[in-house]
Amino acid sequence: MPVSIQDVADRANVSISTVSRVLNRRNIVNQETRKRVESAISDLGYSPNVFARGLMLRKSHILGLVLPDLHGEFYSEVIRGANLRARELGYNLMISSIVAKDDGSELMAAVGDHGLVDGLAVMISEVNARTRATLEKIKIPLVVLDGDVDGVKHDSVVIDQRTGVVALLRHLIEDCQARRIVFVGGLETNIDTIERLDAYREVTADAGIEVTASDVHHLDYQYDTAFELGVKKVREWARRRAAVFAANDEMAAGIIDAALAAGLSTPDDLPVVGFDDTRVATMTRPRLTTVRVPMSSMGAAAIDLLCQRIENPKRPAVKLSLETELVVRESCGAPSAITS
Amino acid sequence: MPVSIQDVADRANVSISTVSRVLNRRNIVNQETRKRVESAISDLGYSPNVFARGLMLRKSHILGLVLPDLHGEFYSEVIRGANLRARELGYNLMISSIVAKDDGSELMAAVGDHGLVDGLAVMISEVNARTRATLEKIKIPLVVLDGDVDGVKHDSVVIDQRTGVVALLRHLIEDCQARRIVFVGGLETNIDTIERLDAYREVTADAGIEVTASDVHHLDYQYDTAFELGVKKVREWARRRAAVFAANDEMAAGIIDAALAAGLSTPDDLPVVGFDDTRVATMTRPRLTTVRVPMSSMGAAAIDLLCQRIENPKRPAVKLSLETELVVRESCGAPSAITS
DNA sequence: TTGTATGCGTTATCAA
DNA sequence: TTGATAACGCATACAA
């Protein structure tokens, strides 16, 4: 049933090496012979067997993308960007998520060993000893997304969250006269949350804004929990004339709705800003002032780096930092420079 | 660098056949020999080469998932479900989207040929001559998601949209006293839109509800365009005491916000219901009455069917219909039976 | 410019 | 219970 290179060779009255040459180094084969071979190929609908080819070339043209989770727009956009670029570069994309409890070693072993994938892009939301050990074992081209791991040599794609947070909070402070800012983040161990919280502490300190322990909240990046928190806190926040910096748009939406439910309005009674600029950001009323994170570009960049390294394994490790952009809408209560 | 079966054999002082037997048919090998081999394997960190294995077995343990698009929660949930199940069953998942303009033939040829994937799950949002021709060419196990294609023998996973629409609209009519219902769908060629529109026409006809041409709108499943339409229409709809049936949650959210922007409130002035029960459904105020579509189950079911067929190619084609469920929340203005 | 022969790492067949 | 050996489909060094 499957048509092999031999079948093509027979039909074109040549040897398999000639067929192979037509397929690869097309130049050194006679015009006429090539034509015969080519028509034989299309007549038979032949296409080379990936396994045989992989066995010889030690290349699968498959790239692996490992994500911490497959929930939410953030990840799906990363996938989308990665997939698009991979196809442009002639690669296939294999996707997996690190299932809860699993530190991903099982997965990465499964995917990365055996030579199945030519390279691996891994996004980690939490760096610990186990993930580090896992990553150390990977011997194929590796790029780490959104966080880099000390002691492991690899390329990485990060987003410049710091600049984003700074721009966002400065805007809140300078243009919106915020005198107090509440932080609503994800888990304390989450890389992004850590970075955003650090930047938050810096900016507030610089501006002489006091931050008490009760100003920092660690949730789970979800709308519902943010809404619940909001229901309990918005009145107090509003009374203290605070603004809310939520570490993602969904939580910001939850806070806004909680304020509304409490009879308060955003931004008048309680300014709220988000992060990521996902679709949610334009689905709230008022629409969210937030920071645009180039999600799909992250995926694409990861694939780029991977392919570069595959082609040139000696290239020194690169750390690519993607820029973020402040997007001012209505939820912060300031006249906007950028409208979008 | 890569350690082969021969290396293991050498270290364990056996032949490669014995190693192979330890790896596969473990029973017919001597206890002690096996132990030697096993420790050699772990010492060397050996794992079989996928390509060599694939060449022999004609199995890659890779499944392909082809989606019309990678945007939105619907697709990402399908991916999530498929990925989880695939891993449970010991398969890897390769993902691709049909890029605009491409009818997918290029892609499916790339992915489905060559023997790279053992099976292919394809979701199509539009059936035409080209997609049909493309699918006909696929000679490996195939399952079509969300719509089946006449004349092509394959398994399929569909969602019972009709029942969902009927339940939803009946609820609107019987429990919410809707006397007129506006339909806001996706493109006219979209499979889901067609099905939902058909069911809509049926139910309204049964209930003696008049449907004029201006009651049916074809948008693009996005919040923004629905909002825009809403801005123009909500007053008229409210005046005519109509309810809005949006073919997905995002558009429903857009309509609700448009009503709000026009000074109208949902559900009092304009009841609105959605479809899919994505996260958006609980992020609107009021929360959406909608129909739960088992998105991740679709992905999982597709993988199940694929694996079943791979194991038993003779099995007659199966059409699996997944149930939907009416989820009553506040946007329809009725006392809810189910709260969620 | 083309053909022959070898090897890639496995599994499977058959003999020992 | 084990081992030698032949495929699997391809790329490539070498010979013609």
XYZ file of C-alpha atoms (C1' of nucleotides) in Angstrom:
712
model
C 0.000 0.000 0.000
C 2.535 2.614 0.958
C 4.592 3.654 -2.017
C 8.330 3.675 -1.445
C 11.263 5.209 -3.152
C 11.843 1.906 -4.885
C 8.432 2.053 -6.541
C 9.231 5.470 -7.886
C 12.596 4.276 -9.118
C 11.040 1.342 -10.936
C 8.422 3.443 -12.608
C 10.965 5.998 -13.765
C 13.491 3.363 -14.784
C 16.200 4.716 -12.563
C 17.837 3.685 -9.344
C 16.675 4.785 -5.960
C 19.697 7.003 -5.567
C 18.586 9.038 -8.508
C 15.182 9.444 -7.017
C 16.789 10.442 -3.783
C 18.882 12.993 -5.603
C 15.868 14.449 -7.304
C 14.322 14.790 -3.894
C 17.301 16.439 -2.293
C 20.215 17.752 -4.276
C 18.233 18.415 -7.365
C 21.014 20.059 -9.296
C 23.223 17.154 -10.141
C 20.652 15.200 -12.057
C 19.908 15.285 -15.739
C 16.965 17.370 -16.883
C 15.139 14.553 -18.606
C 15.788 11.998 -15.931
C 14.525 14.401 -13.360
C 11.340 14.948 -15.269
C 10.726 11.229 -15.509
C 11.304 10.877 -11.806
C 9.153 13.815 -10.935
C 6.211 12.586 -12.896
C 6.648 9.148 -11.407
C 6.553 10.766 -8.000
C 3.363 12.632 -8.657
C 1.776 9.692 -10.479
C 2.341 7.502 -7.505
C 1.618 10.184 -4.980
C 4.863 9.342 -3.337
C 6.138 11.103 -0.292
C 9.208 10.046 1.635
C 8.776 8.084 4.788
C 9.489 10.231 7.799
C 10.952 7.454 9.845
C 13.407 6.211 7.326
C 14.421 9.747 6.692
C 14.678 10.520 10.369
C 16.778 7.456 10.884
C 19.297 8.683 8.373
C 19.252 12.396 8.983
C 18.561 12.359 12.701
C 16.044 15.072 12.192
C 12.305 14.829 12.601
C 11.318 18.376 11.772
C 9.136 18.220 14.803
C 9.369 20.783 17.563
C 7.921 20.272 21.005
C 6.090 22.915 22.966
C 5.510 22.214 26.631
C 3.224 24.489 28.604
C 2.369 24.516 32.291
C -1.292 24.474 31.492
C -3.552 24.693 28.515
C -6.190 26.873 30.100
C -6.735 30.431 29.138
C -6.060 32.808 26.357
C -2.459 33.350 27.290
C -1.427 29.821 26.484
C -3.602 29.466 23.462
C -2.054 32.568 21.973
C 1.415 31.233 22.620
C 0.418 28.066 20.848
C -1.010 29.998 17.968
C 2.131 32.046 17.479
C 4.359 29.032 17.786
C 2.315 26.984 15.416
C 2.254 29.634 12.742
C 5.974 30.222 12.840
C 6.757 26.545 12.978
C 4.809 25.978 9.827
C 6.520 28.871 8.134
C 9.828 27.292 8.919
C 8.770 23.874 7.791
C 8.372 22.314 11.191
C 5.551 20.489 12.854
C 4.555 21.321 16.366
C 3.910 18.850 19.110
C 2.157 20.161 22.164
C 1.906 18.998 25.688
C 1.035 20.405 29.009
C 2.566 19.625 32.297
C -0.156 17.883 34.152
C -0.761 18.897 37.739
C 1.524 17.195 40.203
C 3.823 16.119 37.455
C 6.897 18.262 37.342
C 7.092 17.643 33.665
C 10.012 15.306 33.770
C 7.931 12.418 32.646
C 6.640 14.449 29.809
C 9.843 15.989 28.695
C 11.485 12.642 28.824
C 8.744 11.215 26.697
C 8.835 14.001 24.230
C 12.426 15.039 24.267
C 14.154 11.727 24.409
C 14.083 9.200 21.686
C 15.054 11.885 19.264
C 11.433 12.467 18.434
C 11.620 16.219 18.518
C 14.448 18.289 17.142
C 14.019 20.905 19.807
C 11.950 21.751 22.807
C 10.324 24.986 23.923
C 9.315 24.863 27.537
C 7.311 27.357 29.455
C 7.609 27.153 33.188
C 5.506 29.056 35.632
C 7.486 27.961 38.626
C 11.169 27.239 38.929
C 12.244 24.794 41.571
C 14.860 22.130 42.068
C 12.873 19.561 40.190
C 12.216 21.605 37.128
C 15.837 22.630 37.092
C 16.970 19.036 37.275
C 14.558 18.125 34.529
C 15.787 20.850 32.254
C 19.370 19.950 32.889
C 18.795 16.528 31.462
C 17.588 17.817 28.167
C 20.276 17.401 25.587
C 18.516 18.736 22.564
C 18.068 22.386 21.636
C 16.036 23.987 24.354
C 14.409 27.339 24.800
C 12.776 28.365 28.012
C 9.790 30.643 27.810
C 9.021 33.284 30.368
C 11.762 32.780 32.877
C 15.226 31.428 32.698
C 16.786 28.801 34.833
C 20.130 29.371 36.448
C 22.768 26.828 35.831
C 21.168 25.496 32.705
C 22.485 26.637 29.417
C 19.684 27.454 27.089
C 18.092 30.180 25.043
C 15.190 31.970 26.585
C 12.344 34.245 25.682
C 11.124 36.541 28.376
C 8.779 39.458 28.446
C 9.928 42.701 29.859
C 7.346 42.787 32.570
C 9.228 45.216 34.698
C 9.004 47.994 32.166
C 5.362 47.242 31.679
C 4.571 47.365 35.360
C 6.552 50.541 35.776
C 4.740 52.276 32.942
C 1.394 51.071 34.212
C 1.896 52.126 37.800
C 3.557 55.395 36.902
C 0.544 56.167 34.804
C -1.675 55.324 37.736
C 0.341 57.502 40.054
C 1.195 60.425 37.855
C -1.745 60.695 35.524
C -4.448 59.297 37.746
C -3.266 60.628 41.053
C -3.371 57.259 42.734
C -2.071 57.546 46.265
C -2.403 53.954 47.209
C -2.270 50.833 45.070
C -3.519 47.388 45.911
C -1.801 44.420 44.272
C -3.795 41.360 43.280
C -1.569 38.622 41.922
C -1.363 34.903 41.346
C 0.315 32.390 43.562
C 3.386 33.532 45.433
C 5.489 30.963 43.633
C 4.399 32.021 40.197
C 7.217 33.550 38.205
C 5.154 36.288 36.637
C 3.572 37.221 39.901
C 6.951 37.466 41.554
C 8.278 39.736 38.866
C 5.237 41.931 38.793
C 5.151 42.168 42.540
C 8.807 43.140 42.680
C 8.286 45.901 40.178
C 5.197 47.006 42.064
C 7.152 47.300 45.283
C 9.834 49.270 43.544
C 7.556 51.763 41.910
C 5.471 52.327 44.985
C 8.579 52.787 47.094
C 9.969 55.277 44.620
C 6.758 57.206 44.692
C 6.597 57.181 48.431
C 3.463 55.110 48.443
C 2.986 53.006 51.483
C 2.353 49.298 50.967
C 1.079 47.270 53.868
C 0.779 43.515 54.027
C -2.946 43.807 53.474
C -2.352 45.577 50.194
C -0.917 42.463 48.592
C -3.199 39.607 47.654
C -2.317 36.276 46.154
C -5.063 34.589 44.220
C -5.077 32.271 41.223
C -5.450 34.468 38.144
C -9.145 33.692 37.885
C -12.125 35.970 37.536
C -14.222 34.310 40.182
C -11.782 34.437 43.035
C -10.961 38.026 42.231
C -14.659 38.804 42.258
C -15.003 37.180 45.660
C -12.077 39.082 47.042
C -13.477 42.238 45.550
C -16.857 41.757 47.141
C -15.159 41.772 50.532
C -12.707 44.539 49.879
C -13.882 47.103 47.353
C -15.599 49.348 49.858
C -12.533 49.522 51.997
C -10.325 50.121 48.995
C -12.591 52.834 47.714
C -12.732 54.461 51.110
C -8.954 54.559 51.204
C -8.958 55.939 47.680
C -6.878 53.065 46.434
C -6.437 51.830 42.887
C -6.165 48.136 42.080
C -3.373 46.585 40.060
C -4.424 43.102 39.076
C -1.737 40.876 37.630
C -3.941 39.770 34.802
C -7.006 41.014 32.986
C -9.385 38.378 34.235
C -8.823 39.286 37.831
C -9.134 42.959 36.970
C -12.497 42.198 35.400
C -13.544 40.394 38.549
C -12.657 43.377 40.688
C -14.504 45.792 38.445
C -17.618 43.682 38.588
C -17.316 43.342 42.337
C -17.132 47.089 42.633
C -20.192 47.413 40.465
C -22.006 44.861 42.572
C -21.160 46.941 45.625
C -22.613 50.006 44.046
C -19.236 51.498 43.250
C -18.085 52.497 39.841
C -14.802 52.136 38.063
C -12.814 54.282 37.640
C -14.496 56.975 39.706
C -14.721 55.123 42.965
C -12.117 52.498 42.276
C -9.634 52.616 39.423
C -8.554 49.171 38.274
C -5.835 48.105 35.876
C -4.978 44.713 34.485
C -2.157 42.983 32.692
C -1.728 41.011 29.462
C -4.251 42.774 27.253
C -6.221 39.681 26.472
C -9.624 39.838 24.880
C -11.137 40.300 28.290
C -9.565 43.737 28.423
C -12.017 45.117 25.907
C -14.946 43.171 27.263
C -15.171 44.975 30.549
C -17.025 48.230 31.028
C -15.100 50.419 31.386
C -12.505 48.777 29.216
C -9.261 47.931 30.906
C -6.134 49.937 31.070
C -3.556 47.224 30.916
C -0.195 46.185 29.570
C -0.009 44.436 26.271
C 2.028 41.282 26.424
C 3.005 39.891 23.039
C 1.687 36.420 23.685
C 1.731 34.989 20.232
C 5.095 36.612 19.587
C 6.480 34.693 22.499
C 5.522 31.478 20.826
C 6.904 32.593 17.514
C 10.144 33.820 19.057
C 10.623 30.547 20.846
C 10.329 28.694 17.583
C 12.738 31.082 15.906
C 15.347 30.605 18.568
C 14.908 26.885 18.443
C 15.422 26.736 14.723
C 18.410 29.004 14.879
C 20.026 26.774 17.422
C 19.219 23.657 15.460
C 20.971 25.145 12.480
C 23.835 26.460 14.506
C 24.329 24.517 17.731
C 27.443 26.482 18.619
C 25.723 29.811 18.844
C 25.986 31.276 22.329
C 22.851 31.237 24.429
C 20.527 34.095 23.759
C 18.067 35.773 26.048
C 15.386 37.485 24.070
C 13.350 40.072 25.897
C 10.056 41.038 24.351
C 8.704 44.478 24.944
C 5.417 45.224 26.548
C 3.265 48.227 25.936
C 1.035 50.301 28.140
C -2.494 50.384 26.817
C -4.542 53.135 28.344
C -8.288 52.683 28.240
C -10.950 53.836 30.648
C -10.625 51.733 33.770
C -7.886 53.852 35.273
C -9.697 57.109 35.008
C -7.173 59.105 33.093
C -7.192 60.858 29.759
C -5.594 58.410 27.390
C -2.661 59.023 25.156
C -2.970 55.742 23.366
C -6.423 54.598 22.526
C -6.949 51.098 21.451
C 26.484 10.121 21.644
C 23.096 8.512 21.317
C 23.026 5.130 22.974
C 21.615 2.326 20.887
C 20.249 -1.095 21.537
C 23.630 -2.490 20.617
C 25.311 -0.584 23.417
C 22.869 -2.023 25.874
C 23.404 -5.499 24.493
C 27.167 -5.170 24.823
C 27.000 -3.957 28.366
C 24.649 -6.736 29.391
C 26.531 -9.368 27.434
C 23.550 -10.413 25.420
C 22.403 -9.970 21.867
C 20.257 -7.138 20.694
C 17.342 -9.504 20.257
C 17.347 -10.191 23.943
C 17.342 -6.524 24.728
C 14.494 -6.043 22.334
C 12.605 -8.830 24.037
C 13.133 -7.281 27.418
C 11.726 -4.093 26.007
C 8.697 -5.685 24.465
C 7.673 -9.231 25.176
C 9.148 -9.283 28.624
C 7.821 -12.703 29.568
C 9.926 -14.991 27.486
C 13.244 -13.908 28.886
C 15.139 -15.350 31.809
C 14.851 -13.555 35.133
C 18.559 -12.973 35.570
C 19.210 -11.990 32.005
C 16.402 -9.549 32.185
C 17.825 -7.950 35.276
C 21.191 -7.532 33.640
C 19.582 -5.956 30.635
C 17.397 -3.703 32.682
C 20.248 -2.351 34.700
C 22.253 -1.845 31.555
C 19.360 0.123 30.159
C 19.085 2.395 33.144
C 22.849 2.717 33.472
C 23.109 3.922 29.943
C 19.915 5.912 30.038
C 18.863 4.119 26.926
C 15.588 4.724 25.213
C 14.620 3.247 21.886
C 14.918 5.351 18.792
C 11.522 6.429 17.576
C 12.467 6.384 13.954
C 13.860 2.904 13.860
C 10.879 1.721 15.776
C 8.481 3.581 13.549
C 10.145 2.145 10.524
C 9.538 -1.356 11.740
C 6.174 -1.015 13.397
C 4.674 1.569 11.110
C 3.377 3.344 14.140
C 4.486 6.692 15.454
C 2.212 7.011 18.433
C 1.574 10.502 17.261
C -1.915 11.798 16.634
C -2.659 14.897 14.626
C -5.236 17.488 15.568
C -6.174 19.993 12.909
C -8.318 22.949 13.844
C -9.806 25.681 11.681
C -8.315 28.292 13.919
C -6.445 28.561 17.155
C -8.216 31.617 18.474
C -10.572 31.489 21.351
C -11.478 29.386 24.279
C -13.430 26.887 22.254
C -10.406 25.630 20.395
C -8.063 25.784 23.308
C -10.427 23.649 25.332
C -10.644 21.113 22.542
C -6.884 20.993 22.499
C -6.747 20.599 26.225
C -9.155 17.688 26.229
C -7.437 16.010 23.325
C -4.009 16.449 24.796
C -4.985 14.999 28.136
C -6.612 11.953 26.660
C -3.834 11.405 24.185
C -1.319 11.312 26.974
C -3.468 8.923 28.952
C -3.491 6.600 25.993
C 0.227 6.908 25.403
C 0.059 9.112 22.354
C 1.638 12.406 21.515
C -0.380 15.153 19.984
C 0.604 17.220 17.024
C -1.393 20.345 16.440
C -1.994 22.521 13.465
C -4.458 25.049 12.326
C -5.766 25.569 8.895
C -4.312 28.859 7.903
C -6.603 31.328 6.240
C -6.969 30.798 2.513
C -5.537 27.351 2.785
C -8.235 24.744 2.631
C -6.101 22.540 4.751
C -5.050 20.205 2.022
C -1.498 21.358 2.195
C -1.500 20.844 5.873
C -3.216 17.545 6.029
C -0.998 16.278 3.315
C 2.001 17.406 5.285
C 0.809 15.955 8.493
C -1.178 12.987 7.372
C 1.069 11.647 4.700
C 4.488 10.291 5.273
C 3.107 8.068 7.970
C 4.022 10.681 10.515
C 0.795 10.494 12.426
C -1.132 7.355 13.199
C -4.422 9.143 12.975
C -5.914 12.524 12.322
C -8.655 14.453 14.077
C -9.935 17.279 11.961
C -12.315 19.979 12.930
C -13.976 21.785 10.089
C -16.078 24.856 10.397
C -17.135 24.868 6.802
C -17.762 21.969 4.474
C -17.241 22.540 0.801
C -16.029 20.654 -2.222
C -12.411 21.291 -1.401
C -12.511 20.146 2.162
C -14.416 17.090 1.068
C -11.825 16.292 -1.557
C -9.093 16.809 0.977
C -10.658 14.493 3.476
C -11.270 11.867 0.875
C -7.571 11.601 0.252
C -6.768 10.776 3.823
C -6.016 7.127 4.107
C -5.216 6.922 7.776
C -7.707 6.746 10.639
C -9.708 9.926 10.582
C -12.233 11.497 12.861
C -14.095 14.615 11.959
C -15.024 16.971 14.728
C -18.181 19.008 14.748
C -19.759 18.069 11.484
C -19.550 15.102 9.218
C -18.791 14.989 5.583
C -21.017 13.097 3.227
C -19.385 10.558 1.051
C -16.346 10.202 3.215
C -16.166 7.264 5.507
C -14.942 8.344 8.885
C -15.793 8.527 12.548
C -17.163 11.771 13.794
C -17.800 13.643 16.991
C -20.600 16.123 16.947
C -22.388 18.097 19.583
C -26.095 17.880 19.855
C -26.636 21.516 19.211
C -30.220 21.107 18.204
C -31.312 19.866 21.586
C -29.370 22.657 23.224
C -30.948 25.335 21.091
C -34.382 23.881 21.623
C -33.966 23.823 25.385
C -32.573 27.323 25.387
C -35.258 28.876 23.256
C -38.063 26.970 24.887
C -36.840 28.332 28.165
C -36.853 31.801 26.707
C -40.339 31.374 25.361
C -42.004 29.417 28.085
C -40.299 30.604 31.222
C -39.350 34.096 30.176
C -42.341 34.928 28.047
C -40.276 35.947 25.081
C -42.524 36.787 22.159
C -39.871 37.624 19.696
C -36.315 36.377 19.409
C -33.454 37.905 17.506
C -30.719 35.585 16.220
C -27.112 36.732 16.153
C -24.855 34.141 14.565
C -21.558 33.680 12.837
C -20.995 33.522 9.113
C -23.709 31.976 7.037
C -21.375 29.264 5.887
C -20.326 28.268 9.365
C -21.514 24.807 10.287
C -22.461 25.656 13.826
C -24.292 28.768 12.813
C -26.255 26.840 10.233
C -27.307 24.243 12.738
C -28.207 26.719 15.402
C -30.107 28.858 12.967
C -32.066 25.859 11.710
C -33.056 24.903 15.200
C -33.937 28.498 15.922
C -36.264 28.640 12.959
C -37.887 25.430 13.993
C -38.544 26.412 17.561
C -39.823 29.850 16.706
C -42.090 28.414 14.044
C -43.447 25.865 16.489
C -44.131 28.573 18.997
C -45.820 30.764 16.454
C -43.147 33.397 16.743
C -42.658 35.493 13.700
C -39.131 35.766 12.323
C -38.400 38.436 9.787
C -35.251 38.816 7.746
C -34.141 41.622 10.011
C -34.268 39.311 12.996
C -31.352 37.246 11.738
C -27.860 38.672 11.879
C -24.640 37.133 10.668
C -21.507 38.362 12.381
C -18.205 36.748 13.192
C -18.508 35.351 16.701
C -16.635 38.302 18.173
C -17.486 40.573 21.048
C -16.698 43.796 19.259
C -18.852 43.332 16.214
C -21.714 42.168 18.377
C -21.294 45.266 20.479
C -21.394 47.431 17.398
C -24.500 45.742 16.112
C -26.013 46.062 19.542
C -25.358 49.762 19.728
C -27.445 50.214 16.608
C -30.178 47.792 17.452
C -30.808 47.358 21.147
C -33.348 50.139 21.438
C -35.388 48.767 18.613
C -35.144 45.258 20.011
C -36.169 46.436 23.437
C -39.046 48.391 22.043
C -40.279 45.306 20.289
C -39.810 43.361 23.507
C -37.436 40.964 21.826
C -34.903 38.654 23.397
C -31.522 38.002 21.812
C -30.129 34.574 21.077
C -26.428 34.933 20.325
C -24.715 31.899 18.864
C -21.816 32.210 21.251
C -21.113 33.757 24.611
C -18.799 36.454 23.393
C -21.389 37.964 21.129
C -23.944 37.701 23.895
C -21.593 39.658 26.126
C -21.230 42.283 23.436
C -24.982 42.701 23.177
C -25.410 42.981 26.924
C -22.793 45.684 27.101
C -24.321 47.492 24.154
C -27.649 47.471 25.937
C -26.012 48.849 29.033
C -24.300 51.528 26.999
C -27.712 52.477 25.624
C -29.101 52.784 29.089
C -30.996 49.535 28.900
C -30.599 46.695 31.276
C -30.452 42.965 30.809
C -32.617 41.066 31.351
C -35.353 43.577 32.180
C -35.235 45.579 28.992
C -33.481 43.028 26.827
C -33.000 39.392 27.723
C -29.905 37.896 26.130
C -28.716 34.314 25.962
C -25.488 32.853 24.657
C -24.072 29.529 23.641
C -21.048 27.400 24.603
C -20.753 28.271 28.283
C -17.218 29.526 28.045
C -15.614 31.493 30.822
C -17.126 34.628 29.393
C -20.517 33.373 30.471
C -19.771 34.019 34.117
C -17.922 37.216 33.457
C -20.872 39.205 32.264
C -23.265 40.986 34.579
C -25.815 39.556 34.624
C -24.215 36.215 34.038
C -25.262 34.443 30.892
C -27.930 31.904 30.439
C -26.363 29.687 27.854
C -25.873 26.142 26.660
C -22.939 24.192 27.910
C -20.972 22.597 25.124
C -18.536 19.944 26.260
C -15.541 21.421 24.515
C -12.762 19.479 26.105
C -14.825 16.315 25.901
C -14.974 16.783 22.164
C -11.238 16.690 22.013
C -11.041 13.706 24.294
C -13.731 11.837 22.397
C -11.965 12.442 19.125
C -8.810 10.911 20.503
C -10.751 7.967 21.871
C -12.354 7.265 18.550
C -9.054 7.593 16.790
C -7.346 5.113 19.060
C -10.199 2.684 18.811
C -9.986 2.743 15.061
C -6.252 2.383 15.095
C -6.638 -0.727 17.178
C -9.512 -2.029 15.166
C -9.536 -0.648 11.635
C -12.498 -2.782 10.640
C -14.883 -1.246 13.115
C -17.797 0.430 11.362
C -17.809 4.212 11.345
C -19.195 5.754 14.459
C -20.937 9.050 14.926
C -20.669 10.178 18.485
C -23.080 12.860 19.580
C -22.192 14.761 22.708
C -24.942 16.177 24.819
C -25.326 19.813 25.634
C -26.923 21.238 28.715
C -29.019 24.287 29.349
C -27.412 26.521 31.948
C -29.807 29.050 33.360
C -28.282 32.116 34.919
C -29.571 35.649 35.117
C -29.344 37.126 31.642
C -32.623 35.637 30.486
C -34.704 36.990 33.303
C -36.219 33.802 34.558
C -36.126 31.970 37.831
C -33.457 29.367 37.407
C -33.837 25.671 37.869
C -30.157 24.981 37.460
C -27.778 27.405 39.027
C -24.203 27.291 38.057
C 25.373 11.802 -14.633
C 23.928 7.443 -12.681
C 24.010 2.946 -10.086
C 25.646 -0.189 -6.209
C 26.214 -1.081 -1.694
C 26.274 0.091 3.174
C 24.293 1.547 7.414
C 20.885 4.071 10.414
C 18.277 1.273 15.090
C 14.600 -1.439 15.486
C 11.504 -5.677 15.422
C 10.556 -10.268 13.646
C 11.690 -14.768 11.832
C 14.000 -18.648 12.335
C 17.499 -21.658 13.973
C 20.213 -23.163 17.750
C 15.724 -19.213 26.470
C 18.834 -17.022 23.331
C 21.325 -15.370 18.993
C 22.078 -14.442 14.054
C 19.977 -12.165 10.327
C 16.686 -10.169 7.342
C 13.785 -6.530 6.532
C 11.843 -1.435 7.099
C 12.843 3.116 3.550
C 16.029 6.209 2.992
C 20.684 8.946 2.172
C 25.269 8.728 0.794
C 30.165 7.296 -0.172
C 32.052 5.245 -3.758
C 32.318 3.012 -8.183
C 31.193 3.176 -12.901
